[in-house]
Amino acid sequence: MFAVRKLALAGAAAVLGVATLGLTATSAEAAGGCSDNGNGTYNCHVWKTAPTFWSGNVRAGTLNAGTNYFYCQAVGAEMSDGAYHNKWYAKTDDDSGNRGVWVNVIYLSGGGNDEPVPGLPWC
């Protein structure tokens, strides 16, 4: 259900589940960063399945690895995973059915430690 919804929102340039669907990422995503879908969402590559959070750093659910849509990004609490750390979070709808949740950008391709992800506007 969520895969179909994500494809519909992302439009013809959708690349959800790149390996599974046999599609290729857009040039902006392949280089790291996000690409504008033209409908208020941006496709970004999530390189590792990630936890999602409600405001206040309350755990919400999970966002699967692959290309997913996002709305914007904002600064929040510092988070780390191995050598990666960041205080930026991207707003999305997760694969657990939660809408308007946040994912730390350490799980998105592009950017660096404590930097926003290129191509995704600020909230």
PDB file of N, CA and C in Angstrom, residues 58-111:
ATOM      1  N   VAL A  58      10.589  11.444  19.917  1.00  0.00           N
ATOM      2  CA  VAL A  58       9.823  10.270  20.319  1.00  0.00           C
ATOM      3  C   VAL A  58       9.758   9.314  19.135  1.00  0.00           C
ATOM      4  N   ARG A  59      10.198   8.078  19.340  1.00  0.00           N
ATOM      5  CA  ARG A  59      10.250   7.091  18.257  1.00  0.00           C
ATOM      6  C   ARG A  59       8.860   6.853  17.670  1.00  0.00           C
ATOM      7  N   ALA A  60       8.770   6.877  16.329  1.00  0.00           N
ATOM      8  CA  ALA A  60       7.486   6.698  15.635  1.00  0.00           C
ATOM      9  C   ALA A  60       7.423   5.360  14.914  1.00  0.00           C
ATOM     10  N   GLY A  61       8.380   5.083  14.032  1.00  0.00           N
ATOM     11  CA  GLY A  61       8.344   3.861  13.231  1.00  0.00           C
ATOM     12  C   GLY A  61       9.620   3.677  12.449  1.00  0.00           C
ATOM     13  N   THR A  62       9.477   3.229  11.184  1.00  0.00           N
ATOM     14  CA  THR A  62      10.631   2.895  10.357  1.00  0.00           C
ATOM     15  C   THR A  62      10.420   3.393   8.927  1.00  0.00           C
ATOM     16  N   LEU A  63      11.505   3.824   8.311  1.00  0.00           N
ATOM     17  CA  LEU A  63      11.518   4.163   6.894  1.00  0.00           C
ATOM     18  C   LEU A  63      12.496   3.214   6.216  1.00  0.00           C
ATOM     19  N   ASN A  64      12.020   2.464   5.247  1.00  0.00           N
ATOM     20  CA  ASN A  64      12.860   1.479   4.561  1.00  0.00           C
ATOM     21  C   ASN A  64      13.883   2.139   3.652  1.00  0.00           C
ATOM     22  N   ALA A  65      14.995   1.444   3.457  1.00  0.00           N
ATOM     23  CA  ALA A  65      16.031   1.905   2.534  1.00  0.00           C
ATOM     24  C   ALA A  65      15.471   1.956   1.119  1.00  0.00           C
ATOM     25  N   GLY A  66      16.021   2.843   0.299  1.00  0.00           N
ATOM     26  CA  GLY A  66      15.576   3.038  -1.079  1.00  0.00           C
ATOM     27  C   GLY A  66      15.270   4.506  -1.291  1.00  0.00           C
ATOM     28  N   THR A  67      14.659   4.834  -2.394  1.00  0.00           N
ATOM     29  CA  THR A  67      14.302   6.217  -2.661  1.00  0.00           C
ATOM     30  C   THR A  67      12.927   6.496  -2.080  1.00  0.00           C
ATOM     31  N   ASN A  68      12.838   7.559  -1.305  1.00  0.00           N
ATOM     32  CA  ASN A  68      11.606   7.958  -0.640  1.00  0.00           C
ATOM     33  C   ASN A  68      11.383   9.445  -0.838  1.00  0.00           C
ATOM     34  N   TYR A  69      10.147   9.880  -0.665  1.00  0.00           N
ATOM     35  CA  TYR A  69       9.872  11.313  -0.786  1.00  0.00           C
ATOM     36  C   TYR A  69       9.971  11.982   0.583  1.00  0.00           C
ATOM     37  N   PHE A  70      10.355  13.245   0.547  1.00  0.00           N
ATOM     38  CA  PHE A  70      10.481  14.076   1.735  1.00  0.00           C
ATOM     39  C   PHE A  70       9.899  15.441   1.424  1.00  0.00           C
ATOM     40  N   TYR A  71       9.563  16.192   2.480  1.00  0.00           N
ATOM     41  CA  TYR A  71       8.969  17.514   2.319  1.00  0.00           C
ATOM     42  C   TYR A  71       9.972  18.642   2.531  1.00  0.00           C
ATOM     43  N   CYS A  72      10.772  18.536   3.597  1.00  0.00           N
ATOM     44  CA  CYS A  72      11.702  19.601   3.965  1.00  0.00           C
ATOM     45  C   CYS A  72      12.628  19.082   5.064  1.00  0.00           C
ATOM     46  N   GLN A  73      13.536  19.934   5.547  1.00  0.00           N
ATOM     47  CA  GLN A  73      14.445  19.534   6.627  1.00  0.00           C
ATOM     48  C   GLN A  73      14.602  20.664   7.631  1.00  0.00           C
ATOM     49  N   ALA A  74      14.904  20.280   8.873  1.00  0.00           N
ATOM     50  CA  ALA A  74      15.069  21.241   9.967  1.00  0.00           C
ATOM     51  C   ALA A  74      16.076  20.691  10.976  1.00  0.00           C
ATOM     52  N   VAL A  75      16.571  21.572  11.823  1.00  0.00           N
ATOM     53  CA  VAL A  75      17.546  21.195  12.844  1.00  0.00           C
ATOM     54  C   VAL A  75      16.825  20.616  14.058  1.00  0.00           C
ATOM     55  N   GLY A  76      17.409  19.550  14.621  1.00  0.00           N
ATOM     56  CA  GLY A  76      16.869  18.912  15.822  1.00  0.00           C
ATOM     57  C   GLY A  76      18.010  18.434  16.703  1.00  0.00           C
ATOM     58  N   ALA A  77      17.763  17.390  17.474  1.00  0.00           N
ATOM     59  CA  ALA A  77      18.760  16.831  18.382  1.00  0.00           C
ATOM     60  C   ALA A  77      19.833  16.068  17.600  1.00  0.00           C
ATOM     61  N   GLU A  78      21.059  16.175  18.039  1.00  0.00           N
ATOM     62  CA  GLU A  78      22.176  15.447  17.415  1.00  0.00           C
ATOM     63  C   GLU A  78      21.935  13.942  17.515  1.00  0.00           C
ATOM     64  N   MET A  79      22.214  13.226  16.425  1.00  0.00           N
ATOM     65  CA  MET A  79      22.073  11.770  16.391  1.00  0.00           C
ATOM     66  C   MET A  79      23.302  11.196  15.706  1.00  0.00           C
ATOM     67  N   SER A  80      23.681   9.964  16.056  1.00  0.00           N
ATOM     68  CA  SER A  80      24.828   9.336  15.402  1.00  0.00           C
ATOM     69  C   SER A  80      24.528   7.881  15.078  1.00  0.00           C
ATOM     70  N   ASP A  81      25.246   7.393  14.066  1.00  0.00           N
ATOM     71  CA  ASP A  81      25.201   5.989  13.665  1.00  0.00           C
ATOM     72  C   ASP A  81      26.587   5.679  13.117  1.00  0.00           C
ATOM     73  N   GLY A  82      27.394   4.995  13.896  1.00  0.00           N
ATOM     74  CA  GLY A  82      28.777   4.739  13.498  1.00  0.00           C
ATOM     75  C   GLY A  82      29.539   6.047  13.398  1.00  0.00           C
ATOM     76  N   ALA A  83      30.210   6.257  12.277  1.00  0.00           N
ATOM     77  CA  ALA A  83      31.011   7.467  12.062  1.00  0.00           C
ATOM     78  C   ALA A  83      30.168   8.671  11.651  1.00  0.00           C
ATOM     79  N   TYR A  84      28.884   8.468  11.417  1.00  0.00           N
ATOM     80  CA  TYR A  84      28.014   9.543  10.945  1.00  0.00           C
ATOM     81  C   TYR A  84      27.282  10.200  12.108  1.00  0.00           C
ATOM     82  N   HIS A  85      27.184  11.525  12.070  1.00  0.00           N
ATOM     83  CA  HIS A  85      26.421  12.262  13.067  1.00  0.00           C
ATOM     84  C   HIS A  85      25.819  13.495  12.417  1.00  0.00           C
ATOM     85  N   ASN A  86      24.624  13.865  12.877  1.00  0.00           N
ATOM     86  CA  ASN A  86      23.964  15.022  12.292  1.00  0.00           C
ATOM     87  C   ASN A  86      22.852  15.511  13.197  1.00  0.00           C
ATOM     88  N   LYS A  87      22.582  16.809  13.099  1.00  0.00           N
ATOM     89  CA  LYS A  87      21.490  17.437  13.843  1.00  0.00           C
ATOM     90  C   LYS A  87      20.330  17.802  12.921  1.00  0.00           C
ATOM     91  N   TRP A  88      20.461  17.509  11.615  1.00  0.00           N
ATOM     92  CA  TRP A  88      19.414  17.800  10.641  1.00  0.00           C
ATOM     93  C   TRP A  88      18.481  16.607  10.490  1.00  0.00           C
ATOM     94  N   TYR A  89      17.175  16.893  10.371  1.00  0.00           N
ATOM     95  CA  TYR A  89      16.147  15.868  10.185  1.00  0.00           C
ATOM     96  C   TYR A  89      15.296  16.236   8.978  1.00  0.00           C
ATOM     97  N   ALA A  90      14.877  15.233   8.229  1.00  0.00           N
ATOM     98  CA  ALA A  90      14.023  15.431   7.061  1.00  0.00           C
ATOM     99  C   ALA A  90      12.613  14.927   7.372  1.00  0.00           C
ATOM    100  N   LYS A  91      11.609  15.691   6.975  1.00  0.00           N
ATOM    101  CA  LYS A  91      10.201  15.346   7.237  1.00  0.00           C
ATOM    102  C   LYS A  91       9.645  14.483   6.109  1.00  0.00           C
ATOM    103  N   THR A  92       8.949  13.401   6.476  1.00  0.00           N
ATOM    104  CA  THR A  92       8.395  12.461   5.500  1.00  0.00           C
ATOM    105  C   THR A  92       7.211  11.711   6.100  1.00  0.00           C
ATOM    106  N   ASP A  93       6.700  10.759   5.356  1.00  0.00           N
ATOM    107  CA  ASP A  93       5.717   9.784   5.836  1.00  0.00           C
ATOM    108  C   ASP A  93       6.442   8.445   5.800  1.00  0.00           C
ATOM    109  N   ASP A  94       6.392   7.681   6.912  1.00  0.00           N
ATOM    110  CA  ASP A  94       7.214   6.470   6.962  1.00  0.00           C
ATOM    111  C   ASP A  94       6.483   5.220   6.479  1.00  0.00           C
ATOM    112  N   ASP A  95       7.190   4.116   6.470  1.00  0.00           N
ATOM    113  CA  ASP A  95       6.644   2.838   6.008  1.00  0.00           C
ATOM    114  C   ASP A  95       5.860   2.111   7.101  1.00  0.00           C
ATOM    115  N   SER A  96       5.742   2.734   8.272  1.00  0.00           N
ATOM    116  CA  SER A  96       4.928   2.186   9.352  1.00  0.00           C
ATOM    117  C   SER A  96       3.529   2.810   9.364  1.00  0.00           C
ATOM    118  N   GLY A  97       3.273   3.720   8.416  1.00  0.00           N
ATOM    119  CA  GLY A  97       1.969   4.366   8.323  1.00  0.00           C
ATOM    120  C   GLY A  97       1.872   5.706   9.028  1.00  0.00           C
ATOM    121  N   ASN A  98       2.986   6.205   9.547  1.00  0.00           N
ATOM    122  CA  ASN A  98       3.003   7.499  10.241  1.00  0.00           C
ATOM    123  C   ASN A  98       3.235   8.628   9.247  1.00  0.00           C
ATOM    124  N   ARG A  99       2.473   9.700   9.379  1.00  0.00           N
ATOM    125  CA  ARG A  99       2.588  10.852   8.486  1.00  0.00           C
ATOM    126  C   ARG A  99       3.226  12.022   9.237  1.00  0.00           C
ATOM    127  N   GLY A 100       4.057  12.778   8.526  1.00  0.00           N
ATOM    128  CA  GLY A 100       4.679  13.950   9.122  1.00  0.00           C
ATOM    129  C   GLY A 100       5.694  13.634  10.198  1.00  0.00           C
ATOM    130  N   VAL A 101       6.485  12.583   9.973  1.00  0.00           N
ATOM    131  CA  VAL A 101       7.520  12.198  10.935  1.00  0.00           C
ATOM    132  C   VAL A 101       8.893  12.628  10.419  1.00  0.00           C
ATOM    133  N   TRP A 102       9.886  12.484  11.260  1.00  0.00           N
ATOM    134  CA  TRP A 102      11.230  12.974  10.963  1.00  0.00           C
ATOM    135  C   TRP A 102      12.248  11.834  10.910  1.00  0.00           C
ATOM    136  N   VAL A 103      13.188  11.935   9.969  1.00  0.00           N
ATOM    137  CA  VAL A 103      14.298  10.985   9.819  1.00  0.00           C
ATOM    138  C   VAL A 103      15.586  11.791   9.864  1.00  0.00           C
ATOM    139  N   ASN A 104      16.549  11.348  10.668  1.00  0.00           N
ATOM    140  CA  ASN A 104      17.825  12.043  10.680  1.00  0.00           C
ATOM    141  C   ASN A 104      18.483  11.880   9.317  1.00  0.00           C
ATOM    142  N   VAL A 105      19.100  12.953   8.820  1.00  0.00           N
ATOM    143  CA  VAL A 105      19.671  12.922   7.469  1.00  0.00           C
ATOM    144  C   VAL A 105      20.947  12.087   7.365  1.00  0.00           C
ATOM    145  N   ILE A 106      21.435  11.516   8.479  1.00  0.00           N
ATOM    146  CA  ILE A 106      22.563  10.584   8.363  1.00  0.00           C
ATOM    147  C   ILE A 106      22.176   9.381   7.509  1.00  0.00           C
ATOM    148  N   TYR A 107      20.875   9.119   7.366  1.00  0.00           N
ATOM    149  CA  TYR A 107      20.396   7.987   6.582  1.00  0.00           C
ATOM    150  C   TYR A 107      20.105   8.353   5.131  1.00  0.00           C
ATOM    151  N   LEU A 108      20.286   9.626   4.760  1.00  0.00           N
ATOM    152  CA  LEU A 108      20.067  10.077   3.387  1.00  0.00           C
ATOM    153  C   LEU A 108      21.408  10.277   2.695  1.00  0.00           C
ATOM    154  N   SER A 109      21.488   9.890   1.445  1.00  0.00           N
ATOM    155  CA  SER A 109      22.720  10.100   0.673  1.00  0.00           C
ATOM    156  C   SER A 109      22.904  11.585   0.400  1.00  0.00           C
ATOM    157  N   GLY A 110      24.145  12.034   0.467  1.00  0.00           N
ATOM    158  CA  GLY A 110      24.461  13.440   0.210  1.00  0.00           C
ATOM    159  C   GLY A 110      24.715  14.161   1.519  1.00  0.00           C
ATOM    160  N   GLY A 111      25.338  15.291   1.446  1.00  0.00           N
ATOM    161  CA  GLY A 111      25.643  16.051   2.653  1.00  0.00           C
ATOM    162  C   GLY A 111      26.769  15.420   3.441  1.00  0.00           C
TER     163      GLY A 111
END
